[in-house]
PDB file of C-alpha atoms in Angstrom:
ATOM      1  CA  UNK O1060      10.822 -76.516-137.117  1.00  0.00           C
ATOM      2  CA  UNK O1061       9.497 -78.709-134.186  1.00  0.00           C
ATOM      3  CA  UNK O1062       8.093 -76.677-131.279  1.00  0.00           C
ATOM      4  CA  UNK O1063       7.148 -78.541-127.477  1.00  0.00           C
ATOM      5  CA  UNK O1064       4.853 -76.191-125.912  1.00  0.00           C
ATOM      6  CA  UNK O1065       3.724 -76.523-122.399  1.00  0.00           C
ATOM      7  CA  UNK O1066       0.340 -74.879-121.595  1.00  0.00           C
ATOM      8  CA  UNK O1067      -0.875 -74.421-118.056  1.00  0.00           C
ATOM      9  CA  UNK O1068      -4.473 -73.978-117.459  1.00  0.00           C
ATOM     10  CA  UNK O1069      -5.594 -72.916-113.910  1.00  0.00           C
ATOM     11  CA  UNK O1070      -8.792 -71.799-112.552  1.00  0.00           C
ATOM     12  CA  UNK O1071      -9.089 -67.961-112.256  1.00  0.00           C
ATOM     13  CA  UNK O1072      -8.358 -66.961-108.365  1.00  0.00           C
ATOM     14  CA  UNK O1073     -11.962 -65.584-108.039  1.00  0.00           C
ATOM     15  CA  UNK O1074     -13.233 -69.072-109.325  1.00  0.00           C
ATOM     16  CA  UNK O1075     -14.118 -71.750-106.777  1.00  0.00           C
ATOM     17  CA  UNK O1076     -11.874 -74.805-107.162  1.00  0.00           C
ATOM     18  CA  UNK O1077     -13.752 -77.931-105.662  1.00  0.00           C
ATOM     19  CA  UNK O1078     -11.039 -80.289-107.239  1.00  0.00           C
ATOM     20  CA  UNK O1079      -8.194 -78.436-105.426  1.00  0.00           C
ATOM     21  CA  UNK O1080     -10.213 -78.075-102.354  1.00  0.00           C
ATOM     22  CA  UNK O1081     -10.755 -82.006-102.275  1.00  0.00           C
ATOM     23  CA  UNK O1082      -7.234 -82.643-102.740  1.00  0.00           C
ATOM     24  CA  UNK O1083      -6.316 -80.673 -99.983  1.00  0.00           C
ATOM     25  CA  UNK O1084      -8.697 -82.054 -97.424  1.00  0.00           C
ATOM     26  CA  UNK O1085      -7.211 -85.255 -98.656  1.00  0.00           C
ATOM     27  CA  UNK O1086      -3.834 -84.369 -97.897  1.00  0.00           C
ATOM     28  CA  UNK O1087      -5.242 -83.092 -94.437  1.00  0.00           C
ATOM     29  CA  UNK O1088      -6.814 -86.482 -93.766  1.00  0.00           C
ATOM     30  CA  UNK O1089      -3.857 -88.145 -94.548  1.00  0.00           C
ATOM     31  CA  UNK O1090      -1.846 -86.258 -91.952  1.00  0.00           C
ATOM     32  CA  UNK O1091       0.044 -83.774 -94.284  1.00  0.00           C
ATOM     33  CA  UNK O1092      -0.026 -80.665 -91.948  1.00  0.00           C
ATOM     34  CA  UNK O1093       0.734 -77.268 -93.425  1.00  0.00           C
ATOM     35  CA  UNK O1094      -0.972 -77.293 -96.859  1.00  0.00           C
ATOM     36  CA  UNK O1095      -2.817 -73.882 -97.142  1.00  0.00           C
ATOM     37  CA  UNK O1096      -4.321 -74.054-100.732  1.00  0.00           C
ATOM     38  CA  UNK O1097      -4.547 -76.344-103.613  1.00  0.00           C
ATOM     39  CA  UNK O1098      -5.096 -75.150-106.906  1.00  0.00           C
ATOM     40  CA  UNK O1099      -5.937 -77.668-109.357  1.00  0.00           C
ATOM     41  CA  UNK O1100      -5.530 -77.185-113.050  1.00  0.00           C
ATOM     42  CA  UNK O1101      -4.241 -78.814-116.288  1.00  0.00           C
ATOM     43  CA  UNK O1102      -0.832 -79.048-118.013  1.00  0.00           C
ATOM     44  CA  UNK O1103      -0.981 -80.018-121.686  1.00  0.00           C
ATOM     45  CA  UNK O1104       2.248 -80.557-123.543  1.00  0.00           C
ATOM     46  CA  UNK O1105       1.969 -80.503-127.658  1.00  0.00           C
ATOM     47  CA  UNK O1106       4.421 -80.983-130.312  1.00  0.00           C
ATOM     48  CA  UNK O1107       3.720 -79.202-133.352  1.00  0.00           C
ATOM     49  CA  UNK O1108       5.272 -78.239-136.476  1.00  0.00           C
ATOM     50  CA  UNK O1109       5.332 -74.635-137.307  1.00  0.00           C
ATOM     51  CA  UNK O1110       7.619 -72.331-139.559  1.00  0.00           C
ATOM     52  CA  UNK O1111       8.806 -70.146-136.839  1.00  0.00           C
ATOM     53  CA  UNK O1112       8.527 -69.362-133.059  1.00  0.00           C
ATOM     54  CA  UNK O1113       6.392 -66.547-133.146  1.00  0.00           C
ATOM     55  CA  UNK O1114       3.954 -68.474-135.617  1.00  0.00           C
ATOM     56  CA  UNK O1115       3.662 -71.190-133.226  1.00  0.00           C
ATOM     57  CA  UNK O1116       2.993 -69.107-130.098  1.00  0.00           C
ATOM     58  CA  UNK O1117       0.485 -67.148-132.072  1.00  0.00           C
ATOM     59  CA  UNK O1118      -1.511 -70.677-133.146  1.00  0.00           C
ATOM     60  CA  UNK O1119      -1.015 -71.926-129.439  1.00  0.00           C
ATOM     61  CA  UNK O1120      -2.740 -68.625-128.163  1.00  0.00           C
ATOM     62  CA  UNK O1121      -5.290 -69.554-130.379  1.00  0.00           C
ATOM     63  CA  UNK O1122      -5.783 -73.031-129.586  1.00  0.00           C
ATOM     64  CA  UNK O1123      -5.957 -72.011-125.711  1.00  0.00           C
ATOM     65  CA  UNK O1124      -8.883 -69.425-126.116  1.00  0.00           C
ATOM     66  CA  UNK O1125     -10.454 -72.066-128.592  1.00  0.00           C
ATOM     67  CA  UNK O1126     -10.430 -75.051-126.638  1.00  0.00           C
ATOM     68  CA  UNK O1127      -7.791 -75.774-124.475  1.00  0.00           C
ATOM     69  CA  UNK O1128      -8.831 -72.990-121.791  1.00  0.00           C
ATOM     70  CA  UNK O1129     -12.372 -71.603-121.019  1.00  0.00           C
ATOM     71  CA  UNK O1130     -11.645 -67.968-120.812  1.00  0.00           C
ATOM     72  CA  UNK O1131     -14.511 -67.497-118.486  1.00  0.00           C
ATOM     73  CA  UNK O1132     -13.257 -69.309-115.412  1.00  0.00           C
ATOM     74  CA  UNK O1133      -9.496 -70.208-116.493  1.00  0.00           C
ATOM     75  CA  UNK O1134      -6.209 -68.500-117.128  1.00  0.00           C
ATOM     76  CA  UNK O1135      -3.589 -69.942-119.557  1.00  0.00           C
ATOM     77  CA  UNK O1136       0.080 -69.936-119.575  1.00  0.00           C
ATOM     78  CA  UNK O1137       2.112 -70.864-122.768  1.00  0.00           C
ATOM     79  CA  UNK O1138       5.856 -71.803-122.667  1.00  0.00           C
ATOM     80  CA  UNK O1139       7.386 -72.984-125.862  1.00  0.00           C
ATOM     81  CA  UNK O1140      10.825 -74.539-126.788  1.00  0.00           C
ATOM     82  CA  UNK O1141      12.243 -75.668-130.164  1.00  0.00           C
ATOM     83  CA  UNK O1142      12.921 -78.762-130.181  1.00  0.00           C
ATOM     84  CA  UNK O1143      14.541 -80.034-133.521  1.00  0.00           C
ATOM     85  CA  UNK O1144      15.339 -77.890-136.643  1.00  0.00           C
ATOM     86  CA  UNK O1145      14.458 -79.668-139.739  1.00  0.00           C
ATOM     87  CA  UNK O1146      17.821 -79.165-141.898  1.00  0.00           C
ATOM     88  CA  UNK O1147      17.169 -78.887-145.625  1.00  0.00           C
ATOM     89  CA  UNK O1148      19.189 -81.741-147.689  1.00  0.00           C
TER      90      UNK O1148
ATOM     91  CA  UNK I 107       8.693 -70.375 -94.185  1.00  0.00           C
ATOM     92  CA  UNK I 108       5.875 -70.315 -96.946  1.00  0.00           C
ATOM     93  CA  UNK I 109       6.612 -72.277-100.146  1.00  0.00           C
ATOM     94  CA  UNK I 110       4.692 -72.221-103.412  1.00  0.00           C
ATOM     95  CA  UNK I 111       5.343 -75.841-105.419  1.00  0.00           C
ATOM     96  CA  UNK I 112       4.012 -76.508-108.323  1.00  0.00           C
ATOM     97  CA  UNK I 113       3.341 -80.298-109.362  1.00  0.00           C
ATOM     98  CA  UNK I 114       3.199 -81.433-112.704  1.00  0.00           C
ATOM     99  CA  UNK I 115       1.836 -84.760-112.991  1.00  0.00           C
ATOM    100  CA  UNK I 116       2.039 -86.485-116.657  1.00  0.00           C
ATOM    101  CA  UNK I 117       1.293 -89.757-118.087  1.00  0.00           C
ATOM    102  CA  UNK I 118       3.990 -91.893-118.606  1.00  0.00           C
ATOM    103  CA  UNK I 119       5.028 -91.926-122.188  1.00  0.00           C
ATOM    104  CA  UNK I 120       4.148 -95.802-122.516  1.00  0.00           C
ATOM    105  CA  UNK I 121       0.762 -95.207-121.230  1.00  0.00           C
ATOM    106  CA  UNK I 122      -2.022 -94.455-123.279  1.00  0.00           C
ATOM    107  CA  UNK I 123      -3.402 -90.795-123.227  1.00  0.00           C
ATOM    108  CA  UNK I 124      -7.174 -90.887-124.250  1.00  0.00           C
ATOM    109  CA  UNK I 125      -7.598 -87.224-122.923  1.00  0.00           C
ATOM    110  CA  UNK I 126      -4.724 -85.891-125.173  1.00  0.00           C
ATOM    111  CA  UNK I 127      -5.684 -87.801-128.038  1.00  0.00           C
ATOM    112  CA  UNK I 128      -8.981 -86.299-128.060  1.00  0.00           C
ATOM    113  CA  UNK I 129      -7.471 -82.674-127.441  1.00  0.00           C
ATOM    114  CA  UNK I 130      -5.330 -83.446-130.485  1.00  0.00           C
ATOM    115  CA  UNK I 131      -8.541 -84.747-132.529  1.00  0.00           C
ATOM    116  CA  UNK I 132     -10.304 -81.343-131.619  1.00  0.00           C
ATOM    117  CA  UNK I 133      -7.493 -78.924-132.502  1.00  0.00           C
ATOM    118  CA  UNK I 134      -7.276 -80.738-136.086  1.00  0.00           C
ATOM    119  CA  UNK I 135     -11.271 -80.603-136.318  1.00  0.00           C
ATOM    120  CA  UNK I 136     -10.747 -77.049-135.830  1.00  0.00           C
ATOM    121  CA  UNK I 137      -8.495 -76.715-138.365  1.00  0.00           C
ATOM    122  CA  UNK I 138      -5.244 -76.260-136.385  1.00  0.00           C
ATOM    123  CA  UNK I 139      -2.626 -78.157-138.418  1.00  0.00           C
ATOM    124  CA  UNK I 140       0.949 -79.585-137.714  1.00  0.00           C
ATOM    125  CA  UNK I 141      -0.090 -80.670-133.988  1.00  0.00           C
ATOM    126  CA  UNK I 142       1.469 -83.908-133.464  1.00  0.00           C
ATOM    127  CA  UNK I 143       1.124 -85.110-130.359  1.00  0.00           C
ATOM    128  CA  UNK I 144      -0.845 -83.555-127.036  1.00  0.00           C
ATOM    129  CA  UNK I 145      -0.463 -85.465-123.614  1.00  0.00           C
ATOM    130  CA  UNK I 146      -2.793 -84.123-121.083  1.00  0.00           C
ATOM    131  CA  UNK I 147      -1.887 -83.894-117.149  1.00  0.00           C
ATOM    132  CA  UNK I 148      -2.475 -82.323-114.016  1.00  0.00           C
ATOM    133  CA  UNK I 149      -1.020 -79.152-112.898  1.00  0.00           C
ATOM    134  CA  UNK I 150      -1.240 -78.900-108.974  1.00  0.00           C
ATOM    135  CA  UNK I 151      -0.486 -75.367-107.199  1.00  0.00           C
ATOM    136  CA  UNK I 152       0.355 -75.950-103.543  1.00  0.00           C
ATOM    137  CA  UNK I 153       0.911 -73.033-100.916  1.00  0.00           C
ATOM    138  CA  UNK I 154       2.521 -74.662 -97.642  1.00  0.00           C
ATOM    139  CA  UNK I 155       4.439 -73.752 -94.720  1.00  0.00           C
ATOM    140  CA  UNK I 156       7.419 -75.706 -93.958  1.00  0.00           C
ATOM    141  CA  UNK I 157      10.127 -74.916 -91.278  1.00  0.00           C
ATOM    142  CA  UNK I 158      12.715 -74.977 -94.810  1.00  0.00           C
ATOM    143  CA  UNK I 159      13.003 -75.454 -98.505  1.00  0.00           C
ATOM    144  CA  UNK I 160      14.352 -79.361 -97.802  1.00  0.00           C
ATOM    145  CA  UNK I 161      11.538 -80.559 -95.707  1.00  0.00           C
ATOM    146  CA  UNK I 162       8.758 -78.993 -97.983  1.00  0.00           C
ATOM    147  CA  UNK I 163      10.405 -80.921-101.010  1.00  0.00           C
ATOM    148  CA  UNK I 164      10.487 -84.193 -99.544  1.00  0.00           C
ATOM    149  CA  UNK I 165       7.025 -83.559 -97.825  1.00  0.00           C
ATOM    150  CA  UNK I 166       5.710 -82.703-101.519  1.00  0.00           C
ATOM    151  CA  UNK I 167       7.404 -85.742-102.899  1.00  0.00           C
ATOM    152  CA  UNK I 168       5.508 -87.844-100.183  1.00  0.00           C
ATOM    153  CA  UNK I 169       2.452 -86.025-101.440  1.00  0.00           C
ATOM    154  CA  UNK I 170       2.775 -86.822-104.983  1.00  0.00           C
ATOM    155  CA  UNK I 171       3.879 -90.358-104.261  1.00  0.00           C
ATOM    156  CA  UNK I 172       0.863 -91.009-101.676  1.00  0.00           C
ATOM    157  CA  UNK I 173      -2.026 -88.857-103.491  1.00  0.00           C
ATOM    158  CA  UNK I 174      -0.994 -86.380-106.338  1.00  0.00           C
ATOM    159  CA  UNK I 175       0.266 -88.859-109.051  1.00  0.00           C
ATOM    160  CA  UNK I 176      -0.678 -92.327-109.552  1.00  0.00           C
ATOM    161  CA  UNK I 177       3.142 -93.722-109.504  1.00  0.00           C
ATOM    162  CA  UNK I 178       1.979 -97.002-111.949  1.00  0.00           C
ATOM    163  CA  UNK I 179       1.080 -94.967-114.977  1.00  0.00           C
ATOM    164  CA  UNK I 180       2.197 -91.190-113.984  1.00  0.00           C
ATOM    165  CA  UNK I 181       5.403 -89.252-113.856  1.00  0.00           C
ATOM    166  CA  UNK I 182       5.522 -86.207-111.779  1.00  0.00           C
ATOM    167  CA  UNK I 183       7.691 -83.194-111.349  1.00  0.00           C
ATOM    168  CA  UNK I 184       7.987 -80.765-108.611  1.00  0.00           C
ATOM    169  CA  UNK I 185       9.197 -76.971-108.497  1.00  0.00           C
ATOM    170  CA  UNK I 186       9.299 -74.787-105.495  1.00  0.00           C
ATOM    171  CA  UNK I 187       9.862 -71.348-104.717  1.00  0.00           C
ATOM    172  CA  UNK I 188       9.949 -69.671-101.073  1.00  0.00           C
ATOM    173  CA  UNK I 189       7.169 -66.866-101.218  1.00  0.00           C
ATOM    174  CA  UNK I 190       7.624 -64.948 -97.974  1.00  0.00           C
ATOM    175  CA  UNK I 191       9.961 -65.250 -95.022  1.00  0.00           C
ATOM    176  CA  UNK I 192       8.228 -65.141 -91.619  1.00  0.00           C
ATOM    177  CA  UNK I 193      10.416 -62.782 -89.583  1.00  0.00           C
ATOM    178  CA  UNK I 194      10.511 -62.980 -86.088  1.00  0.00           C
ATOM    179  CA  UNK I 195       9.826 -60.131 -83.888  1.00  0.00           C
TER     180      UNK I 195
END
């Protein structure tokens, strides 16, 4: 089965986020009032083959911990949807 | 009212995504099989004050077009939720 996974990687709440601060400052300089906070993270969309949903999710969790996110300073969230089933002939 | 907005910025489908390719290669080197494609984008979480939902959404769209995304090479999607209403005394 083919799965489409979305991985959201965000800096932990206690960690400084200079990119987010810079974006907030940029928005203010451009006249956008009322923006209190900006947190900047990564949005990864993966297409992967896996025998079933649970296996896919376990693998993605492994990938996130190993490569996609830095667990010391980042949190991650994974959302997964099946996009197509391979039908046997 | 306070709103929490999520902005997802992704490279357009026709645009090369070297970051995504590098992540895919990295996953393969680490032994993660079955990953067909990785697209790497930005995930921005904004907290903002706005009189109502429509105004917030219009402002966010403006922000996305002006600063958050590069419309030539990137698409964006905005999701918004009200997090707290200011109650008049």
